[in-house]
Amino acid sequence: MFDSPFDFLTLVIAIVAIIFARKALSQIAVLQRRLDAVEAAGVSAARTAVPPPLAPLEAFEQTLPAAPPIAPPPLPEAAASEPDAHAETAAAGAAPPPLPEPPAPPPPAPGFEETLGTRWVVWIGGLTLALGGFFMVRYSIEAGLLGPGVRTLLGGLFALALLGAGEWTRRKESISSIAALPIANIPAILTAAGTAVAFATVYAAYALYDFLAPATAFILLGMVALGTLAAALLHGPALAGLGIVGAFVTPILVSSDKPDFWSLYIYLAVVTAAAFGLARIRLWRWLAVTTIAFALLWTFPCLQCGPEMIAPHVFHVIAGFVLAALLVVCGFMFGPDGDGEEIEPISSGSLAAYLFGAMLIVLNSAHADSAMIGFALLTAGSLFVAWRAPAAAGAIAAASVFVFIVFGEWAVRRNVDMLVLPGGAIPGIGPSATDGSVSLHLVTAALFAAAFGIAGFFAQLRFATTKITVTWAAAAVFTPVALLVALYARIAHLDRSIPFAILAVPLAAAYAAATEALSRRGERPELSPSIALSATGALASLALALTFALDKGWLTIALALVSMGTAWLSVQRPIPFLRWLAAILAGIVVLRIGYEPRIAGDAVGTTPIFNWLLWGYGVPALSFWAGSHFLRRNGDDVPLRMVESAAILFTVLLAFMEIRHAVNSGDVYRDSAGLTEVALQVGVTLAMAIGLERLRLRSGSIVHNVGAVLLTAFAGLASLFGLLGLDNPMLWWQDVGGSFINLLLLGYALPAVLALLLSYAVAGHRPASYANTIAAGALVLALAYVTFEIRRLYHGPVLTRGETTGAEQYTYSIAWLMFGVVLLGIGIVVNSQRARLASAAVIGLTILKAFLVDMSTLTGVYRALSFMCLGIVLVAIGWLYQRILFRRRAAPPVPQAGA
């Protein structure tokens, strides 16, 4: 029955449209009758208006003698404006004016039936008209009724008819007493359908029938799009959306083997101007944003062309930038009115979008001269527009970032050494023929640095809003410093460079002068962040001067010193941003040592202690400790904790790296550690844990608290798995050295003493179990030292050699027993229960050894002496407990009553 699904769809849409249309007509007839009735009632009431009959009381009052009536008190809003009118009314004896009627309630929201009949029918009708035109053309093609020329002509006439119908209905609505529906008005739908048919007709004449040349089709489609935008002034935003989409899609529909980018970008400039003008007249922000997005998208596919097409691309972004500045930026030229000194997103974003396009052109063209010039012009334009219109100040921040990206990419891109000559690089020496000259980049960088710095300083005197002044100040500090670093990386290749150090010194002086000049205006609190930023720029420039003039390792020191200086500035200028800046700089230094733990690379040196590690870790550690001291004056927060963590980390790493460097003859990357290194690290860790325990009692810092616990845990694990496990001289071959002054003293006696001191440092301030665990570790290390030292006396410096004799086993038992007695004596003298419990543990271990080891291994006199000595000591211990400890703890006698 139906030749194709399109025919069936057409019939269904037509039936639905007829039903909706009939329903809508009936609704309109009902509304018209109601409106006529309301108007007729209003007219008759106005013509036959008579006073209502008087009430009985009012009739009686009129028979009385006339007396001046008392006028009712006027309404508050009318009392001040019409006092004379009320007085005249009272004198004439007239009745007071009636009170104003209350405002009519708002009309109810349209229901489902009203929405269906007034909106959906209109939308479907417009779609049906457009589809009807398309299907008519399709049917004529399939049936062969009309030739291509006639079909094209009929399509154009149908489009004109729809456009004429839309205009006629619009004018009829303008003189009618019924206002058009704002969402689905019939004139806009008819006009939109006409423009769609016009687009299809022109495109069919070009693509299907070859009636039009590409240039002619391009012009006609552009005219239709521009006409649609113009009609949107009368018919609303929906038509504007259709026009802008059609205008930017037209170049895709009309393609050519030899694209003409100049014609394309001139056309896009005209479309952009029309769209921006319409957006400005109607204040349609969405239209401006959509236009910018489409214009920026047209930049990407054109970037794939050769370097000879750079000029049209640059023209495209410059034209769009100029149009956005003239018509979109609030408070500038023909743009909307600005809202004081406030950053407006559309104003700033429109300029930033075209700056982004210019940056892409520079990067894609390998920094060609024309692309760099265009980017420089747009950057200067951003500064000028933002200076005149505060709404575009956000573009300053974007311009600063884009400038850094351009020069940063130029610095890290693969290249060979290029001569700084007036003509730029020697042809063929660079990675590509279009690589921009070094001289142009130097000149451009100098202009950028001067422009951002000078404009940023004077902006502090021009504007009064903190957001605006901070934006300008941040760009003024960040841009010159970032450019200096990028040029240094590109030209000096991160090596020593006295010329760049000399450049950094006057830059620091300029920031210091700006800080001083702004500080004199202390009556303006909004300048405080700008003052802090200028001071930070001075410190950063001085640090860069040190970095440029000295070796690479000084960068770590310089950044740490800048962090400390920023922390000090936060005390003088209590601004939260400065505290975070100090913490961020500390984080950068931490990341720096992750990249190269030796700080100075192979130049670290072989001299123990006094080498590059001392400066590379020691100076930052001192800087971070000082910085945390400054930051703590204004409270405990996240930036302070970050700096305190960096201070602890660098202190620990300084000790560990120096130990590793000294033990391994300067090779800090050695893949193994011996008893000497582990012993020194355990001792230093315990000493630092004691220091942090004392420090946390005064500071109350959670960082000091956690740091002390972590260091204690590390020392315990290193003692367990290192000193008593992997590096145990009784298990593995190890030369411990001399008889008494040896590695055993360093590895076991010293850690035992430090662990005992740590247990007393935490006693009463941490849980008892924590302190007792540390004390138990000290006891184990001390007992290990006694045992290993006896082994050293019997076997020499290598403890794993030889057999264990009976005399050696007897010596172990006697030494352990004496050690337990000494602990008991100390516990009795100082009245320490912990020492007495340790003594009991050691003596218990000795008893266990006597019955499990000595009984089976010792023979003769050694076995007898072992048990005899043990028994004598145990009896003596019992006597001490009975005669001394218990007598001390006995309660004093109760005094007699007579006494």
PDB file of C-alpha atoms in Angstrom, residues 166-333:
ATOM      1  CA  GLY A 166       5.839  33.514   9.227  1.00  0.00           C
ATOM      2  CA  GLU A 167       6.218  37.247   8.694  1.00  0.00           C
ATOM      3  CA  TRP A 168       2.498  37.693   7.931  1.00  0.00           C
ATOM      4  CA  THR A 169       1.417  35.835  11.076  1.00  0.00           C
ATOM      5  CA  ARG A 170       3.898  37.819  13.128  1.00  0.00           C
ATOM      6  CA  ARG A 171       2.441  41.093  11.935  1.00  0.00           C
ATOM      7  CA  LYS A 172      -1.108  39.849  12.468  1.00  0.00           C
ATOM      8  CA  GLU A 173      -0.172  38.897  16.026  1.00  0.00           C
ATOM      9  CA  SER A 174       1.315  42.310  16.668  1.00  0.00           C
ATOM     10  CA  ILE A 175      -2.021  44.020  15.971  1.00  0.00           C
ATOM     11  CA  SER A 176      -4.152  41.385  17.686  1.00  0.00           C
ATOM     12  CA  SER A 177      -5.344  41.673  21.222  1.00  0.00           C
ATOM     13  CA  ILE A 178      -4.118  38.130  22.007  1.00  0.00           C
ATOM     14  CA  ALA A 179      -0.377  38.026  22.720  1.00  0.00           C
ATOM     15  CA  ALA A 180       1.702  35.277  21.143  1.00  0.00           C
ATOM     16  CA  LEU A 181       2.710  32.325  23.246  1.00  0.00           C
ATOM     17  CA  PRO A 182       6.368  32.844  24.269  1.00  0.00           C
ATOM     18  CA  ILE A 183       7.420  29.207  23.931  1.00  0.00           C
ATOM     19  CA  ALA A 184       5.702  27.969  20.812  1.00  0.00           C
ATOM     20  CA  ASN A 185       4.597  30.932  18.728  1.00  0.00           C
ATOM     21  CA  ILE A 186       3.460  30.126  15.225  1.00  0.00           C
ATOM     22  CA  PRO A 187       5.493  32.814  13.343  1.00  0.00           C
ATOM     23  CA  ALA A 188       8.779  31.501  14.719  1.00  0.00           C
ATOM     24  CA  ILE A 189       7.901  27.918  13.800  1.00  0.00           C
ATOM     25  CA  LEU A 190       6.953  28.897  10.252  1.00  0.00           C
ATOM     26  CA  THR A 191      10.118  30.965   9.817  1.00  0.00           C
ATOM     27  CA  ALA A 192      12.301  28.149  11.167  1.00  0.00           C
ATOM     28  CA  ALA A 193      10.690  25.691   8.752  1.00  0.00           C
ATOM     29  CA  GLY A 194      11.279  28.136   5.880  1.00  0.00           C
ATOM     30  CA  THR A 195      14.974  28.567   6.720  1.00  0.00           C
ATOM     31  CA  ALA A 196      15.394  24.776   6.982  1.00  0.00           C
ATOM     32  CA  VAL A 197      13.821  24.298   3.529  1.00  0.00           C
ATOM     33  CA  ALA A 198      16.017  27.098   2.159  1.00  0.00           C
ATOM     34  CA  PHE A 199      19.154  25.393   3.496  1.00  0.00           C
ATOM     35  CA  ALA A 200      18.073  22.081   1.978  1.00  0.00           C
ATOM     36  CA  THR A 201      17.225  23.670  -1.392  1.00  0.00           C
ATOM     37  CA  VAL A 202      20.550  25.484  -1.777  1.00  0.00           C
ATOM     38  CA  TYR A 203      22.519  22.456  -0.668  1.00  0.00           C
ATOM     39  CA  ALA A 204      20.586  20.180  -3.075  1.00  0.00           C
ATOM     40  CA  ALA A 205      21.248  22.588  -5.943  1.00  0.00           C
ATOM     41  CA  TYR A 206      24.974  22.416  -5.151  1.00  0.00           C
ATOM     42  CA  ALA A 207      25.572  18.815  -4.052  1.00  0.00           C
ATOM     43  CA  LEU A 208      22.926  16.870  -6.019  1.00  0.00           C
ATOM     44  CA  TYR A 209      22.443  18.746  -9.277  1.00  0.00           C
ATOM     45  CA  ASP A 210      25.676  20.764  -9.676  1.00  0.00           C
ATOM     46  CA  PHE A 211      23.645  23.873 -10.461  1.00  0.00           C
ATOM     47  CA  LEU A 212      25.831  26.019  -8.225  1.00  0.00           C
ATOM     48  CA  ALA A 213      29.564  26.467  -8.002  1.00  0.00           C
ATOM     49  CA  PRO A 214      31.108  25.964  -4.547  1.00  0.00           C
ATOM     50  CA  ALA A 215      31.660  29.669  -4.099  1.00  0.00           C
ATOM     51  CA  THR A 216      28.077  30.516  -5.061  1.00  0.00           C
ATOM     52  CA  ALA A 217      26.636  27.809  -2.811  1.00  0.00           C
ATOM     53  CA  PHE A 218      28.828  28.970   0.029  1.00  0.00           C
ATOM     54  CA  ILE A 219      27.612  32.547  -0.348  1.00  0.00           C
ATOM     55  CA  LEU A 220      23.949  31.543  -0.593  1.00  0.00           C
ATOM     56  CA  LEU A 221      24.123  29.262   2.450  1.00  0.00           C
ATOM     57  CA  GLY A 222      25.864  32.002   4.393  1.00  0.00           C
ATOM     58  CA  MET A 223      23.180  34.474   3.402  1.00  0.00           C
ATOM     59  CA  VAL A 224      20.482  32.084   4.589  1.00  0.00           C
ATOM     60  CA  ALA A 225      22.295  31.637   7.924  1.00  0.00           C
ATOM     61  CA  LEU A 226      22.763  35.368   8.395  1.00  0.00           C
ATOM     62  CA  GLY A 227      19.164  35.980   7.405  1.00  0.00           C
ATOM     63  CA  THR A 228      18.089  33.457  10.029  1.00  0.00           C
ATOM     64  CA  LEU A 229      20.108  35.300  12.656  1.00  0.00           C
ATOM     65  CA  ALA A 230      18.517  38.575  11.578  1.00  0.00           C
ATOM     66  CA  ALA A 231      15.046  37.041  11.763  1.00  0.00           C
ATOM     67  CA  ALA A 232      15.832  35.891  15.301  1.00  0.00           C
ATOM     68  CA  LEU A 233      15.569  39.532  16.357  1.00  0.00           C
ATOM     69  CA  LEU A 234      11.853  39.239  15.668  1.00  0.00           C
ATOM     70  CA  HIS A 235      11.133  35.566  16.318  1.00  0.00           C
ATOM     71  CA  GLY A 236      13.158  34.639  19.405  1.00  0.00           C
ATOM     72  CA  PRO A 237      16.121  32.506  20.536  1.00  0.00           C
ATOM     73  CA  ALA A 238      15.085  29.218  18.890  1.00  0.00           C
ATOM     74  CA  LEU A 239      15.590  30.712  15.444  1.00  0.00           C
ATOM     75  CA  ALA A 240      18.936  32.171  16.567  1.00  0.00           C
ATOM     76  CA  GLY A 241      20.108  28.708  17.571  1.00  0.00           C
ATOM     77  CA  LEU A 242      19.085  27.313  14.193  1.00  0.00           C
ATOM     78  CA  GLY A 243      20.856  30.130  12.398  1.00  0.00           C
ATOM     79  CA  ILE A 244      24.142  29.840  14.298  1.00  0.00           C
ATOM     80  CA  VAL A 245      24.289  26.088  13.801  1.00  0.00           C
ATOM     81  CA  GLY A 246      23.556  26.426  10.116  1.00  0.00           C
ATOM     82  CA  ALA A 247      26.115  29.201   9.686  1.00  0.00           C
ATOM     83  CA  PHE A 248      28.985  27.218  11.239  1.00  0.00           C
ATOM     84  CA  VAL A 249      27.978  23.946   9.548  1.00  0.00           C
ATOM     85  CA  THR A 250      27.838  25.531   6.085  1.00  0.00           C
ATOM     86  CA  PRO A 251      31.626  25.251   5.441  1.00  0.00           C
ATOM     87  CA  ILE A 252      31.391  21.534   6.142  1.00  0.00           C
ATOM     88  CA  LEU A 253      28.517  21.053   3.693  1.00  0.00           C
ATOM     89  CA  VAL A 254      30.324  22.955   0.932  1.00  0.00           C
ATOM     90  CA  SER A 255      33.798  21.497   0.549  1.00  0.00           C
ATOM     91  CA  SER A 256      36.521  21.918  -2.033  1.00  0.00           C
ATOM     92  CA  ASP A 257      39.692  20.147  -3.072  1.00  0.00           C
ATOM     93  CA  LYS A 258      41.626  23.400  -2.639  1.00  0.00           C
ATOM     94  CA  PRO A 259      40.298  25.092   0.490  1.00  0.00           C
ATOM     95  CA  ASP A 260      40.575  28.841   0.691  1.00  0.00           C
ATOM     96  CA  PHE A 261      41.215  29.606   4.333  1.00  0.00           C
ATOM     97  CA  TRP A 262      41.091  33.347   3.851  1.00  0.00           C
ATOM     98  CA  SER A 263      37.527  33.116   2.471  1.00  0.00           C
ATOM     99  CA  LEU A 264      36.564  30.682   5.225  1.00  0.00           C
ATOM    100  CA  TYR A 265      37.826  32.852   8.045  1.00  0.00           C
ATOM    101  CA  ILE A 266      36.388  36.043   6.564  1.00  0.00           C
ATOM    102  CA  TYR A 267      33.022  34.281   6.370  1.00  0.00           C
ATOM    103  CA  LEU A 268      33.367  33.062   9.976  1.00  0.00           C
ATOM    104  CA  ALA A 269      34.259  36.588  11.058  1.00  0.00           C
ATOM    105  CA  VAL A 270      31.046  37.912   9.471  1.00  0.00           C
ATOM    106  CA  VAL A 271      28.986  35.158  11.121  1.00  0.00           C
ATOM    107  CA  THR A 272      30.663  35.788  14.476  1.00  0.00           C
ATOM    108  CA  ALA A 273      29.999  39.516  14.213  1.00  0.00           C
ATOM    109  CA  ALA A 274      26.323  38.891  13.439  1.00  0.00           C
ATOM    110  CA  ALA A 275      25.944  36.415  16.290  1.00  0.00           C
ATOM    111  CA  PHE A 276      27.727  38.658  18.795  1.00  0.00           C
ATOM    112  CA  GLY A 277      25.624  41.619  17.663  1.00  0.00           C
ATOM    113  CA  LEU A 278      22.413  39.640  18.125  1.00  0.00           C
ATOM    114  CA  ALA A 279      23.592  38.379  21.511  1.00  0.00           C
ATOM    115  CA  ARG A 280      24.398  41.932  22.546  1.00  0.00           C
ATOM    116  CA  ILE A 281      21.038  43.342  21.442  1.00  0.00           C
ATOM    117  CA  ARG A 282      18.989  40.601  23.086  1.00  0.00           C
ATOM    118  CA  LEU A 283      21.473  39.920  25.930  1.00  0.00           C
ATOM    119  CA  TRP A 284      21.574  36.216  25.080  1.00  0.00           C
ATOM    120  CA  ARG A 285      24.604  34.896  26.938  1.00  0.00           C
ATOM    121  CA  TRP A 286      24.080  31.387  25.579  1.00  0.00           C
ATOM    122  CA  LEU A 287      24.371  32.640  22.007  1.00  0.00           C
ATOM    123  CA  ALA A 288      27.723  34.311  22.723  1.00  0.00           C
ATOM    124  CA  VAL A 289      29.067  31.163  24.390  1.00  0.00           C
ATOM    125  CA  THR A 290      27.842  28.942  21.541  1.00  0.00           C
ATOM    126  CA  THR A 291      29.424  31.200  18.940  1.00  0.00           C
ATOM    127  CA  ILE A 292      32.775  31.187  20.742  1.00  0.00           C
ATOM    128  CA  ALA A 293      32.690  27.403  21.063  1.00  0.00           C
ATOM    129  CA  PHE A 294      31.962  26.896  17.341  1.00  0.00           C
ATOM    130  CA  ALA A 295      34.618  29.423  16.338  1.00  0.00           C
ATOM    131  CA  LEU A 296      37.207  27.706  18.520  1.00  0.00           C
ATOM    132  CA  LEU A 297      36.282  24.306  17.130  1.00  0.00           C
ATOM    133  CA  TRP A 298      36.963  25.623  13.606  1.00  0.00           C
ATOM    134  CA  THR A 299      40.547  26.256  14.711  1.00  0.00           C
ATOM    135  CA  PHE A 300      41.389  22.582  15.316  1.00  0.00           C
ATOM    136  CA  PRO A 301      40.895  21.004  11.857  1.00  0.00           C
ATOM    137  CA  CYS A 302      42.715  23.880  10.174  1.00  0.00           C
ATOM    138  CA  LEU A 303      45.816  23.344  12.338  1.00  0.00           C
ATOM    139  CA  GLN A 304      46.694  20.279  10.259  1.00  0.00           C
ATOM    140  CA  CYS A 305      47.616  22.408   7.258  1.00  0.00           C
ATOM    141  CA  GLY A 306      51.120  23.465   6.361  1.00  0.00           C
ATOM    142  CA  PRO A 307      53.058  26.409   7.750  1.00  0.00           C
ATOM    143  CA  GLU A 308      52.096  28.568   4.782  1.00  0.00           C
ATOM    144  CA  MET A 309      48.548  28.730   6.164  1.00  0.00           C
ATOM    145  CA  ILE A 310      49.524  30.244   9.537  1.00  0.00           C
ATOM    146  CA  ALA A 311      48.467  33.791   8.586  1.00  0.00           C
ATOM    147  CA  PRO A 312      44.757  32.941   7.981  1.00  0.00           C
ATOM    148  CA  HIS A 313      44.608  31.076  11.296  1.00  0.00           C
ATOM    149  CA  VAL A 314      46.094  34.043  13.105  1.00  0.00           C
ATOM    150  CA  PHE A 315      43.567  36.330  11.398  1.00  0.00           C
ATOM    151  CA  HIS A 316      40.748  34.069  12.593  1.00  0.00           C
ATOM    152  CA  VAL A 317      41.654  34.286  16.300  1.00  0.00           C
ATOM    153  CA  ILE A 318      42.477  37.997  16.119  1.00  0.00           C
ATOM    154  CA  ALA A 319      39.152  38.792  14.430  1.00  0.00           C
ATOM    155  CA  GLY A 320      37.195  36.765  16.969  1.00  0.00           C
ATOM    156  CA  PHE A 321      39.117  38.355  19.837  1.00  0.00           C
ATOM    157  CA  VAL A 322      38.399  41.870  18.579  1.00  0.00           C
ATOM    158  CA  LEU A 323      34.696  41.129  18.076  1.00  0.00           C
ATOM    159  CA  ALA A 324      34.406  39.576  21.532  1.00  0.00           C
ATOM    160  CA  ALA A 325      36.111  42.591  23.084  1.00  0.00           C
ATOM    161  CA  LEU A 326      33.796  45.006  21.254  1.00  0.00           C
ATOM    162  CA  LEU A 327      30.468  43.242  21.773  1.00  0.00           C
ATOM    163  CA  VAL A 328      30.751  40.660  24.573  1.00  0.00           C
ATOM    164  CA  VAL A 329      32.988  42.102  27.303  1.00  0.00           C
ATOM    165  CA  CYS A 330      30.897  43.931  29.885  1.00  0.00           C
ATOM    166  CA  GLY A 331      31.773  47.556  30.395  1.00  0.00           C
ATOM    167  CA  PHE A 332      34.019  47.836  27.334  1.00  0.00           C
ATOM    168  CA  MET A 333      33.076  49.636  24.094  1.00  0.00           C
TER     169      MET A 333
END
